[in-house]
CSV table of C-alpha atoms and ligand atoms in Angstrom, one decimal:
chain,number,residue,atom,x,y,z
A,138,MET,CA,-34.4,-133.8,21.5
A,139,THR,CA,-32.4,-130.7,22.6
A,140,LYS,CA,-34.1,-128.7,26.0
A,141,PRO,CA,-36.2,-126.1,24.0
A,142,LEU,CA,-35.8,-122.3,25.5
A,143,ARG,CA,-39.1,-121.1,27.0
A,144,LEU,CA,-40.0,-118.1,26.5
A,145,GLY,CA,-42.4,-115.9,28.6
A,146,ILE,CA,-43.4,-112.6,26.9
A,147,ALA,CA,-44.7,-109.9,28.8
A,148,GLY,CA,-46.3,-106.9,26.9
A,149,LEU,CA,-47.9,-107.7,23.4
A,150,GLY,CA,-47.9,-104.0,21.8
A,151,THR,CA,-45.9,-103.0,19.1
A,152,VAL,CA,-42.7,-105.0,20.3
A,153,GLY,CA,-44.3,-107.7,22.2
A,154,VAL,CA,-46.4,-108.9,18.8
A,155,GLY,CA,-43.3,-108.3,16.8
A,156,VAL,CA,-41.6,-110.9,18.8
A,157,VAL,CA,-44.1,-113.2,18.8
A,158,LYS,CA,-44.4,-113.2,14.3
A,159,ILE,CA,-40.4,-113.9,14.4
A,160,VAL,CA,-40.9,-116.7,17.0
A,161,ARG,CA,-43.9,-118.1,15.2
A,162,ARG,CA,-42.5,-117.6,11.3
A,163,GLN,CA,-38.8,-118.1,11.8
A,164,ALA,CA,-39.0,-120.9,14.3
A,165,GLU,CA,-37.0,-123.6,11.9
A,166,MET,CA,-34.2,-121.1,11.2
A,167,LEU,CA,-33.8,-120.1,15.2
A,168,GLU,CA,-33.3,-124.2,15.7
A,169,MET,CA,-30.8,-124.3,13.3
A,170,ARG,CA,-28.9,-121.4,14.6
A,171,THR,CA,-29.2,-121.6,18.3
A,172,GLY,CA,-29.0,-125.6,18.4
A,173,ARG,CA,-32.2,-125.9,20.0
A,174,PRO,CA,-36.2,-125.1,19.6
A,175,VAL,CA,-37.2,-121.5,20.8
A,176,VAL,CA,-41.0,-121.5,21.8
A,177,ILE,CA,-43.0,-119.3,23.7
A,178,THR,CA,-44.8,-120.9,26.4
A,179,ALA,CA,-47.0,-117.9,28.3
A,180,VAL,CA,-47.6,-114.3,27.6
A,181,SER,CA,-49.2,-111.8,29.5
A,182,ALA,CA,-50.8,-108.3,29.0
A,183,ARG,CA,-53.3,-106.1,30.4
A,184,ASP,CA,-56.7,-106.6,27.7
A,185,ALA,CA,-57.1,-110.4,27.2
A,186,THR,CA,-59.6,-109.5,24.7
A,187,LYS,CA,-57.6,-107.6,22.5
A,188,ASP,CA,-57.3,-108.4,18.7
A,189,ARG,CA,-53.5,-108.3,18.0
A,190,GLY,CA,-53.1,-110.0,14.8
A,191,VAL,CA,-51.5,-112.9,15.8
A,192,ALA,CA,-52.4,-116.1,17.3
A,193,LEU,CA,-52.1,-116.6,20.8
A,194,SER,CA,-54.3,-119.7,21.8
A,195,GLY,CA,-51.3,-121.7,22.1
A,196,TYR,CA,-49.8,-120.0,25.2
A,197,ALA,CA,-51.1,-119.5,28.6
A,198,TRP,CA,-52.5,-116.6,29.3
A,199,GLU,CA,-51.2,-114.9,32.8
A,200,SER,CA,-53.2,-111.3,33.2
A,201,ASP,CA,-50.2,-110.8,35.9
A,202,PRO,CA,-46.9,-110.1,34.6
A,203,VAL,CA,-45.2,-110.9,37.9
A,204,ALA,CA,-46.9,-114.1,37.9
A,205,LEU,CA,-45.6,-115.0,34.2
A,206,ALA,CA,-42.2,-113.8,35.7
A,207,LYS,CA,-42.5,-116.7,38.5
A,208,ARG,CA,-43.3,-119.6,36.2
A,209,ASP,CA,-41.7,-123.0,36.0
A,210,ASP,CA,-42.4,-123.5,32.7
A,211,VAL,CA,-40.5,-120.1,31.6
A,212,ASP,CA,-36.7,-120.0,31.6
A,213,VAL,CA,-36.3,-116.3,29.8
A,214,PHE,CA,-38.8,-113.4,30.9
A,215,VAL,CA,-39.0,-111.0,27.9
A,216,GLU,CA,-40.2,-107.9,29.1
A,217,LEU,CA,-42.2,-105.6,26.7
A,218,MET,CA,-44.4,-103.5,28.9
A,219,GLY,CA,-41.9,-100.3,29.0
A,220,GLY,CA,-42.1,-98.2,32.2
A,221,HIS,CA,-39.2,-97.7,35.3
A,222,ASP,CA,-41.3,-99.1,38.0
A,223,GLY,CA,-44.5,-100.8,38.5
A,224,ALA,CA,-45.4,-103.6,36.8
A,225,ALA,CA,-42.0,-103.6,34.6
A,226,LYS,CA,-39.4,-103.8,37.9
A,227,ASP,CA,-41.5,-105.9,39.8
A,228,ALA,CA,-42.0,-108.3,37.0
A,229,THR,CA,-38.1,-108.3,36.6
A,230,GLU,CA,-37.2,-108.7,40.1
A,231,ALA,CA,-39.7,-111.5,40.2
A,232,ALA,CA,-38.0,-113.1,37.4
A,233,LEU,CA,-34.6,-113.0,38.5
A,234,ALA,CA,-35.5,-114.2,41.9
A,235,THR,CA,-37.1,-117.3,40.5
A,236,GLY,CA,-34.1,-118.3,38.3
A,237,LYS,CA,-35.1,-116.5,35.0
A,238,ASP,CA,-32.9,-114.7,32.4
A,239,VAL,CA,-34.3,-111.9,31.1
A,240,VAL,CA,-34.4,-109.6,27.7
A,241,THR,CA,-35.7,-106.1,27.7
A,242,ALA,CA,-36.4,-103.7,25.5
A,243,ASN,CA,-36.5,-101.1,28.3
A,244,LYS,CA,-34.5,-98.3,28.3
A,245,ALA,CA,-36.3,-96.4,31.0
A,246,LEU,CA,-35.9,-99.1,33.4
A,247,LEU,CA,-32.3,-100.2,33.0
A,248,ALA,CA,-31.1,-96.1,33.1
A,249,ILE,CA,-32.7,-95.4,36.5
A,250,HIS,CA,-32.7,-99.1,38.1
A,251,GLY,CA,-30.1,-100.9,35.9
A,252,GLN,CA,-27.5,-101.0,38.3
A,253,ALA,CA,-29.0,-102.3,40.9
A,254,LEU,CA,-30.7,-104.8,38.4
A,255,ALA,CA,-27.4,-106.1,37.0
A,256,GLU,CA,-26.3,-106.9,40.5
A,257,THR,CA,-29.2,-108.8,41.5
A,258,ALA,CA,-29.1,-110.9,38.1
A,259,GLU,CA,-25.2,-111.4,38.8
A,260,ALA,CA,-25.4,-112.5,42.5
A,261,ALA,CA,-27.9,-114.8,41.0
A,262,GLY,CA,-25.8,-116.2,38.0
A,263,GLN,CA,-28.7,-114.4,35.7
A,264,VAL,CA,-28.1,-112.6,32.6
A,265,ILE,CA,-30.1,-109.0,31.7
A,266,ARG,CA,-29.8,-108.4,28.2
A,267,PHE,CA,-31.2,-105.3,26.4
A,268,GLU,CA,-30.0,-104.3,22.7
A,269,ALA,CA,-33.8,-103.2,22.0
A,270,ALA,CA,-33.4,-100.7,24.2
A,271,VAL,CA,-30.9,-98.7,22.9
A,272,ALA,CA,-31.3,-97.6,18.7
A,273,GLY,CA,-34.0,-100.0,17.7
A,274,GLY,CA,-33.1,-102.4,15.3
A,275,ILE,CA,-28.8,-101.5,15.5
A,276,PRO,CA,-27.0,-104.1,17.1
A,277,VAL,CA,-25.4,-101.1,19.1
A,278,ILE,CA,-24.8,-103.2,22.6
A,279,LYS,CA,-23.6,-106.1,20.8
A,280,SER,CA,-20.7,-104.0,19.0
A,281,LEU,CA,-19.7,-102.6,22.2
A,282,THR,CA,-19.7,-105.8,24.2
A,283,GLU,CA,-18.4,-108.0,21.5
A,284,GLY,CA,-17.1,-107.0,18.7
A,285,LEU,CA,-15.4,-103.7,20.1
A,286,ALA,CA,-14.6,-105.3,23.3
A,287,GLY,CA,-10.4,-105.0,22.7
A,288,ASN,CA,-11.0,-101.3,22.6
A,289,GLU,CA,-10.6,-98.6,25.2
A,290,ILE,CA,-13.6,-96.5,23.8
A,291,THR,CA,-12.9,-93.0,23.5
A,292,ARG,CA,-16.4,-91.5,22.8
A,293,VAL,CA,-19.6,-92.6,21.8
A,294,MET,CA,-21.8,-90.3,20.0
A,295,GLY,CA,-25.6,-90.7,18.2
A,296,VAL,CA,-28.9,-90.0,17.2
A,297,MET,CA,-30.8,-92.1,19.2
A,298,ASN,CA,-34.3,-90.7,19.2
A,299,GLY,CA,-36.5,-90.9,15.7
A,300,THR,CA,-39.1,-88.8,16.8
A,301,CYS,CA,-36.8,-85.9,16.9
A,302,ASN,CA,-34.7,-86.5,14.1
A,303,TYR,CA,-37.7,-86.9,11.8
A,304,ILE,CA,-38.9,-83.6,13.2
A,305,LEU,CA,-36.1,-81.9,12.7
A,306,THR,CA,-35.4,-83.2,9.1
A,307,ARG,CA,-38.9,-82.5,8.3
A,308,MET,CA,-38.7,-79.1,9.3
A,309,GLU,CA,-36.0,-78.3,6.9
A,310,ALA,CA,-37.3,-80.2,4.3
A,311,THR,CA,-40.8,-79.1,4.4
A,312,GLY,CA,-40.8,-75.7,6.2
A,313,GLN,CA,-43.0,-76.4,8.3
A,314,GLY,CA,-42.9,-75.0,11.8
A,315,TYR,CA,-42.1,-77.5,15.4
A,316,ASN,CA,-45.4,-77.4,16.5
A,317,ALA,CA,-46.9,-78.8,13.1
A,318,LEU,CA,-44.8,-81.6,12.9
A,319,PHE,CA,-45.0,-82.5,16.3
A,320,GLU,CA,-48.8,-82.9,15.9
A,321,GLU,CA,-48.2,-85.0,12.9
A,322,CYS,CA,-45.8,-87.3,14.9
A,323,GLY,CA,-48.9,-87.7,17.1
A,324,ARG,CA,-50.6,-88.9,14.1
A,325,LEU,CA,-48.4,-91.2,12.7
A,326,GLY,CA,-47.8,-92.6,16.4
A,327,TYR,CA,-44.5,-92.0,16.4
A,328,LEU,CA,-44.8,-90.3,20.3
A,329,GLU,CA,-44.3,-92.4,23.2
A,330,ALA,CA,-47.2,-92.1,25.5
A,331,ASP,CA,-45.4,-89.1,27.2
A,332,PRO,CA,-44.4,-86.9,24.1
A,333,ASN,CA,-41.7,-85.5,26.5
A,334,LEU,CA,-39.9,-88.6,26.6
A,335,ASP,CA,-39.2,-88.4,23.0
A,336,VAL,CA,-38.8,-84.3,22.6
A,337,GLY,CA,-37.2,-83.4,26.0
A,338,GLY,CA,-34.3,-85.6,24.9
A,339,ILE,CA,-35.2,-88.2,27.9
A,340,ASP,CA,-35.6,-91.3,26.1
A,341,ALA,CA,-32.4,-90.8,24.2
A,342,GLY,CA,-30.8,-89.4,27.1
A,343,HIS,CA,-31.7,-92.9,29.0
A,344,LYS,CA,-30.2,-94.7,25.9
A,345,LEU,CA,-26.9,-92.7,26.3
A,346,ALA,CA,-26.6,-93.6,29.9
A,347,LEU,CA,-26.9,-97.3,29.2
A,348,LEU,CA,-24.1,-96.8,26.2
A,349,SER,CA,-22.2,-94.9,28.2
A,350,SER,CA,-22.0,-97.6,31.0
A,351,ILE,CA,-20.9,-100.2,28.5
A,352,ALA,CA,-18.4,-98.0,27.0
A,353,PHE,CA,-16.7,-96.4,29.9
A,354,GLY,CA,-17.3,-99.3,32.7
A,355,SER,CA,-19.4,-96.8,34.9
A,356,LYS,CA,-22.3,-97.2,36.9
A,357,PRO,CA,-25.5,-96.1,34.6
A,358,ALA,CA,-25.8,-92.2,36.0
A,359,PHE,CA,-28.8,-91.0,34.0
A,360,ASP,CA,-29.0,-88.0,36.2
A,361,ASP,CA,-26.0,-86.9,35.1
A,362,VAL,CA,-26.6,-86.6,31.5
A,363,GLN,CA,-27.0,-83.4,30.4
A,364,LEU,CA,-30.5,-83.0,29.0
A,365,GLN,CA,-32.2,-80.3,26.5
A,366,GLY,CA,-35.2,-81.3,24.3
A,367,ILE,CA,-35.9,-79.9,20.8
A,368,GLN,CA,-38.9,-78.0,21.6
A,369,ARG,CA,-37.4,-74.4,21.1
A,370,ILE,CA,-36.1,-75.0,17.6
A,371,GLU,CA,-37.2,-72.5,15.5
A,372,LEU,CA,-37.1,-72.6,11.5
A,373,ASP,CA,-34.8,-69.8,11.6
A,374,ASP,CA,-32.3,-72.1,13.6
A,375,ILE,CA,-32.1,-74.6,10.7
A,376,ARG,CA,-32.6,-72.2,8.0
A,377,HIS,CA,-29.5,-70.4,9.4
A,378,ALA,CA,-27.5,-73.7,10.4
A,379,ALA,CA,-27.8,-74.7,6.7
A,380,ASP,CA,-26.6,-71.6,5.4
A,381,MET,CA,-23.6,-72.2,7.3
A,382,GLY,CA,-23.2,-76.1,6.3
A,383,TYR,CA,-24.5,-77.6,9.0
A,384,ARG,CA,-27.9,-79.3,10.4
A,385,ILE,CA,-29.3,-79.4,13.7
A,386,LYS,CA,-29.7,-82.9,15.6
A,387,LEU,CA,-30.8,-84.1,18.7
A,388,LEU,CA,-27.3,-85.4,19.2
A,389,GLY,CA,-25.5,-87.7,22.6
A,390,VAL,CA,-22.3,-87.3,23.0
A,391,ALA,CA,-20.3,-89.5,25.8
A,392,GLN,CA,-16.8,-89.5,26.6
A,393,ARG,CA,-14.4,-89.5,29.2
A,394,SER,CA,-11.4,-87.1,30.3
A,395,PRO,CA,-9.3,-86.2,33.5
A,396,ARG,CA,-12.4,-84.0,34.0
A,397,GLY,CA,-14.6,-86.6,34.6
A,398,LEU,CA,-17.3,-88.2,32.4
A,399,GLU,CA,-19.2,-86.2,30.0
A,400,GLN,CA,-22.7,-87.0,29.1
A,401,ARG,CA,-24.8,-84.7,27.0
A,402,MET,CA,-28.2,-85.2,24.9
A,403,THR,CA,-28.4,-81.7,23.6
A,404,PRO,CA,-29.2,-80.5,20.2
A,405,CYS,CA,-26.5,-79.2,18.1
A,406,LEU,CA,-25.3,-78.3,14.9
A,407,VAL,CA,-23.2,-80.9,12.8
A,408,PRO,CA,-21.7,-80.7,9.3
A,409,ALA,CA,-24.1,-81.3,7.1
A,410,ASN,CA,-21.9,-83.3,5.1
A,411,SER,CA,-21.0,-86.0,7.9
A,412,PRO,CA,-22.5,-89.1,8.1
A,413,LEU,CA,-24.6,-87.8,11.2
A,414,GLY,CA,-25.3,-84.6,9.1
A,415,GLN,CA,-27.1,-86.5,6.6
A,416,LEU,CA,-29.4,-88.8,8.6
A,417,GLU,CA,-33.3,-88.3,7.5
A,418,GLY,CA,-36.2,-89.1,8.8
A,419,GLY,CA,-36.4,-91.6,12.4
A,420,THR,CA,-33.4,-93.3,11.1
A,421,ASN,CA,-30.7,-93.6,14.1
A,422,MET,CA,-26.9,-93.7,14.3
A,423,VAL,CA,-24.2,-94.2,16.6
A,424,VAL,CA,-20.5,-93.4,16.3
A,425,ILE,CA,-18.2,-95.4,18.6
A,426,GLU,CA,-14.7,-94.4,18.2
A,427,GLY,CA,-11.8,-96.6,19.9
A,428,ASP,CA,-8.4,-96.7,20.4
A,429,ALA,CA,-7.6,-99.3,18.2
A,430,VAL,CA,-10.7,-99.6,15.5
A,431,GLU,CA,-10.6,-95.8,15.4
A,432,GLN,CA,-14.1,-95.0,14.6
A,433,VAL,CA,-17.4,-97.3,13.7
A,434,VAL,CA,-20.6,-96.0,12.3
A,435,LEU,CA,-23.7,-97.8,12.9
A,436,ARG,CA,-27.0,-96.6,11.3
A,437,GLY,CA,-30.5,-98.3,11.1
A,438,PRO,CA,-34.1,-98.1,12.5
A,439,GLY,CA,-34.3,-96.9,15.6
A,440,ALA,CA,-38.0,-98.4,16.5
A,441,GLY,CA,-40.8,-100.4,15.2
A,442,GLU,CA,-42.5,-103.5,15.5
A,443,GLY,CA,-39.7,-105.3,13.0
A,444,PRO,CA,-36.4,-103.4,14.0
A,445,THR,CA,-37.2,-103.6,17.5
A,446,ALA,CA,-38.2,-107.6,17.9
A,447,SER,CA,-35.1,-108.3,15.3
A,448,ALA,CA,-32.8,-106.8,18.5
A,449,VAL,CA,-34.8,-108.9,20.8
A,450,LEU,CA,-34.4,-112.0,18.9
A,451,GLY,CA,-31.1,-110.8,18.7
A,452,ASP,CA,-30.5,-111.5,22.6
A,453,ILE,CA,-32.7,-114.5,22.7
A,454,CYS,CA,-30.9,-116.4,20.4
A,455,ASP,CA,-27.6,-115.6,22.5
A,456,LEU,CA,-29.5,-116.8,25.4
A,457,ALA,CA,-30.4,-119.7,23.5
A,458,ARG,CA,-27.1,-120.7,22.5
A,459,GLY,CA,-25.3,-120.5,26.1
A,460,LEU,CA,-23.6,-116.9,25.6
A,461,ARG,CA,-23.7,-115.4,29.1
A,462,ILE,CA,-22.4,-111.5,29.2
A,463,ALA,CA,-22.4,-109.3,32.2
A,464,THR,CA,-25.5,-107.2,31.8
A,465,PHE,CA,-23.0,-103.8,31.1
A,466,GLY,CA,-20.1,-105.7,29.6
A,467,GLN,CA,-18.2,-106.5,32.7
A,468,PRO,CA,-19.4,-107.5,36.5
A,469,ALA,CA,-21.8,-104.6,37.6
A,470,THR,CA,-20.2,-104.7,41.0
A,471,THR,CA,-16.6,-103.2,39.2
A,472,LEU,CA,-18.5,-100.4,37.4
A,473,GLN,CA,-17.3,-97.5,38.7
A,474,GLU,CA,-18.9,-94.6,40.1
A,475,ILE,CA,-17.2,-91.8,37.4
A,476,PRO,CA,-17.9,-88.1,38.7
A,477,ALA,CA,-19.6,-86.3,35.9
A,478,ALA,CA,-17.8,-83.9,34.1
A,479,GLN,CA,-18.6,-80.0,35.4
A,480,THR,CA,-18.3,-78.3,32.1
A,481,GLY,CA,-17.4,-80.0,28.1
A,482,LEU,CA,-14.6,-79.1,26.1
A,483,PRO,CA,-14.6,-75.7,24.3
A,484,ALA,CA,-16.5,-75.7,21.0
A,485,PRO,CA,-18.1,-72.6,19.0
A,486,TYR,CA,-21.7,-72.1,19.9
A,487,TYR,CA,-24.5,-70.7,17.6
A,488,LEU,CA,-26.9,-68.3,19.7
A,489,ARG,CA,-30.1,-66.7,18.8
A,490,LEU,CA,-31.5,-63.8,20.6
A,491,ALA,CA,-34.5,-61.7,20.6
A,492,LEU,CA,-32.9,-58.3,20.8
A,493,GLN,CA,-34.7,-54.9,20.7
A,494,ASP,CA,-34.4,-52.7,18.2
A,495,LYS,CA,-33.1,-49.5,19.8
A,496,PRO,CA,-29.6,-47.8,19.4
A,497,GLY,CA,-27.2,-49.3,21.5
A,498,ALA,CA,-28.6,-52.8,22.3
A,499,LEU,CA,-25.9,-54.8,19.7
A,500,ALA,CA,-23.2,-52.7,21.5
A,501,LYS,CA,-24.2,-54.4,24.8
A,502,VAL,CA,-24.5,-57.7,23.7
A,503,ALA,CA,-21.2,-57.7,22.2
A,504,ALA,CA,-20.0,-56.0,25.6
A,505,GLU,CA,-21.1,-58.7,27.6
A,506,LEU,CA,-19.8,-62.0,25.6
A,507,GLY,CA,-16.6,-59.9,25.4
A,508,ASP,CA,-17.0,-59.8,29.2
A,509,ALA,CA,-17.2,-63.6,29.6
A,510,GLY,CA,-14.4,-64.1,27.1
A,511,VAL,CA,-17.0,-65.3,24.3
A,512,SER,CA,-15.7,-63.9,21.1
A,513,ILE,CA,-18.1,-63.5,18.2
A,514,ASP,CA,-17.1,-65.2,14.9
A,515,ARG,CA,-20.1,-64.2,12.7
A,516,MET,CA,-23.0,-62.4,13.1
A,517,ARG,CA,-26.7,-62.1,11.2
A,518,GLN,CA,-29.9,-59.9,12.0
A,519,TYR,CA,-33.0,-61.2,10.4
A,520,GLY,CA,-35.5,-58.7,9.0
A,521,HIS,CA,-38.2,-58.9,11.3
A,522,ALA,CA,-41.9,-57.0,12.0
A,523,GLU,CA,-42.1,-56.8,15.4
A,524,SER,CA,-40.2,-54.9,17.9
A,525,THR,CA,-37.1,-57.4,18.6
A,526,ALA,CA,-35.3,-58.6,15.9
A,527,PRO,CA,-33.7,-61.9,15.8
A,528,VAL,CA,-30.4,-62.2,15.8
A,529,LEU,CA,-28.1,-65.1,15.4
A,530,ILE,CA,-24.3,-64.9,16.4
A,531,VAL,CA,-21.7,-68.1,16.0
A,532,THR,CA,-19.0,-67.8,18.6
A,533,HIS,CA,-15.7,-68.7,18.3
A,534,LYS,CA,-14.4,-71.8,20.6
A,535,CYS,CA,-15.6,-71.2,24.3
A,536,THR,CA,-16.8,-73.7,27.2
A,537,SER,CA,-20.4,-74.2,28.2
A,538,ALA,CA,-19.4,-72.6,31.7
A,539,MET,CA,-18.3,-69.3,29.6
A,540,LEU,CA,-21.4,-69.1,27.6
A,541,ASP,CA,-23.7,-69.4,30.7
A,542,ILE,CA,-21.9,-66.3,32.4
A,543,ALA,CA,-22.7,-64.4,29.3
A,544,ILE,CA,-26.2,-65.6,28.9
A,545,GLU,CA,-26.7,-64.8,32.5
A,546,ALA,CA,-25.3,-61.2,32.0
A,547,LEU,CA,-27.3,-60.8,28.4
A,548,ALA,CA,-30.7,-61.6,30.5
A,549,LYS,CA,-29.8,-58.0,32.7
A,550,THR,CA,-28.8,-55.6,29.8
A,551,GLY,CA,-32.7,-55.3,29.4
A,552,VAL,CA,-32.4,-55.4,25.5
A,553,VAL,CA,-32.8,-59.5,25.2
A,554,ASP,CA,-36.2,-60.4,25.2
A,555,GLY,CA,-36.6,-64.4,26.4
A,556,ASP,CA,-34.2,-66.8,26.8
A,557,PRO,CA,-31.6,-66.8,24.2
A,558,VAL,CA,-31.1,-70.5,22.4
A,559,ALA,CA,-27.7,-71.5,22.8
A,560,LEU,CA,-26.7,-74.7,20.3
A,561,ARG,CA,-22.8,-76.1,20.4
A,562,ILE,CA,-21.4,-76.7,17.1
A,563,GLU,CA,-19.4,-80.3,17.2
A,564,GLU,CA,-16.9,-80.9,15.6
A,565,LEU,CA,-17.0,-84.8,14.3
B,38,NAP,P1,-46.9,-100.4,23.8
B,38,NAP,O1,-47.4,-100.7,22.4
B,38,NAP,O2,-47.6,-99.6,24.0
B,38,NAP,O3,-47.1,-101.9,24.4
B,38,NAP,C1,-47.2,-102.0,25.8
B,38,NAP,C2,-47.8,-103.6,26.2
B,38,NAP,O4,-47.6,-103.9,27.5
B,38,NAP,C3,-49.0,-103.9,25.6
B,38,NAP,O5,-49.6,-105.0,25.3
B,38,NAP,C4,-49.9,-103.6,27.1
B,38,NAP,O6,-51.0,-104.6,27.1
B,38,NAP,C5,-48.9,-104.2,27.9
B,38,NAP,N1,-48.8,-103.7,29.1
B,38,NAP,C6,-48.8,-102.5,29.7
B,38,NAP,N2,-48.7,-102.4,31.6
B,38,NAP,C7,-49.0,-103.4,31.7
B,38,NAP,C8,-49.2,-104.2,33.3
B,38,NAP,N3,-49.6,-103.6,33.8
B,38,NAP,N4,-49.7,-105.6,33.0
B,38,NAP,C9,-49.5,-106.6,31.7
B,38,NAP,N5,-49.2,-105.9,30.7
B,38,NAP,C10,-49.1,-104.4,30.8
B,38,NAP,O7,-45.6,-100.6,24.2
B,38,NAP,P2,-44.0,-101.2,23.2
B,38,NAP,O8,-44.0,-99.9,21.9
B,38,NAP,O9,-44.2,-102.2,22.4
B,38,NAP,O10,-43.0,-100.6,24.2
B,38,NAP,C11,-42.9,-102.0,24.6
B,38,NAP,C12,-41.2,-101.7,25.2
B,38,NAP,O11,-40.4,-101.6,24.3
B,38,NAP,C13,-41.0,-100.2,26.0
B,38,NAP,O12,-39.9,-100.5,27.0
B,38,NAP,C14,-40.4,-99.2,24.8
B,38,NAP,O13,-39.6,-98.3,25.6
B,38,NAP,C15,-39.6,-100.8,24.1
B,38,NAP,N6,-39.3,-99.7,22.9
B,38,NAP,C16,-40.3,-99.8,22.2
B,38,NAP,C17,-40.1,-99.5,20.6
B,38,NAP,C18,-40.7,-99.2,19.8
B,38,NAP,O14,-40.6,-99.1,18.4
B,38,NAP,N7,-42.1,-99.3,19.9
B,38,NAP,C19,-38.6,-99.4,20.4
B,38,NAP,C20,-37.5,-99.3,21.2
B,38,NAP,C21,-37.9,-100.1,22.8
B,38,NAP,P3,-52.3,-103.8,26.7
B,38,NAP,O15,-52.1,-104.1,25.3
B,38,NAP,O16,-53.1,-104.8,27.1
B,38,NAP,O17,-52.5,-102.5,26.7
B,39,HSE,N1,-39.8,-93.0,21.0
B,39,HSE,C1,-38.5,-93.8,20.3
B,39,HSE,C2,-37.6,-92.8,19.1
B,39,HSE,C3,-38.8,-95.5,19.8
B,39,HSE,O1,-38.4,-92.1,18.6
B,39,HSE,O2,-37.0,-93.5,18.7
B,39,HSE,C4,-37.6,-96.2,20.5
B,39,HSE,O3,-37.2,-95.7,21.7
């Protein structure tokens, strides 16, 4: 009989249980497809007494994931605990040190320690796979490293955090504010243990850093991702964007230019009739552009037990078949350190200001924008009951650096309360 591929699974939460269920339910199919049995030999989680809704008695139990990672009867260490340090990192390192391949869904771990882990793995002849870490059930890493391997990638874009897309699309559909929908996400179990990872754009920023690395052959550089969360988006922004034919999305964009590597994960206005503009609820979408293929659009569930476990199984099946692709699609030692682009390509921007309602206030705003070289395309002032009026401005194309200068100057005019909200209008 062919040698089985033996899995040790650390983490039996949403994703871990999903993986156990598929391995049990689809044993015959997995063997047919990979040519060898795929079996679980040992599992680990914190609480050995918890009922997880799936039979675990046939597997050895390890309370310490590092011990699980070192077991002789494990070929592939499946890390599904989460966190960029602590148990996840220690156990992954232990697995690599004892000759195991690793499959993980942990974007934080790889965005921060991916370069070092990939170098360690490749020096030892081991493989790290992480399809489930980016855009849940969408096989985006497989698409980049395999199907699109013949392309020079020119741009990668996408909506990669389902929670943020759920909040933004529900704000528009229901007229509820950000806070009410944030609380709804908590009740529905959508939020990460630290919700700022979702709404602060960090989770999606981790994912973008990983895709950038594969797409552009660069060392993963999460610290270079320009991040902005969705916490300051108001219903007025969503309504005004809709009036102009746009939707607001937490959009990731990565592209390489002579200025360096641009990576941003920020709320942007995108055309409402574009595939990204039409994306509803917790669904994710990744758009990949390459010199030969032109454009590929991938859409699917970005989270949840089934979709995420589906991606983990894709990696496990590749290992069972003997497919061994370098972590970031090329040897980790050949990844380049590409400097971060200091300023993005010019684009129109949407600006919302709280303007004091007094004579000459608007003229001061127009003057400061003009002095910074920022030209106004459209402007609207909404009705208001307080001493400040919401003023919404769409600029002609300018750079983010020009806009930053204007915003800094606006703060000194004495007629603008608080920090303006500035959102890039992305041309797709
Ligand atoms: P989860 O439901 O919170 O489960 C985490 C599991 O890890 C739990 O079983 C927990 O044990 C175990 N664990 C945590 N620390 C441990 C430790 N020190 N030692 C042993 N076990 C430990 O998390 P999840 O949603 O399944 O996510 C797992 C990973 O997948 C994360 O990296 C996450 O970012 C990633 N991911 C998740 C999704 C998703 O939709 N949920 C999607 C894409 C990627 P106990 O159960 O005993 O507490
Ligand atoms: N918190 C993530 C999201 C889960 O909302 O998309 C999957 O990474």
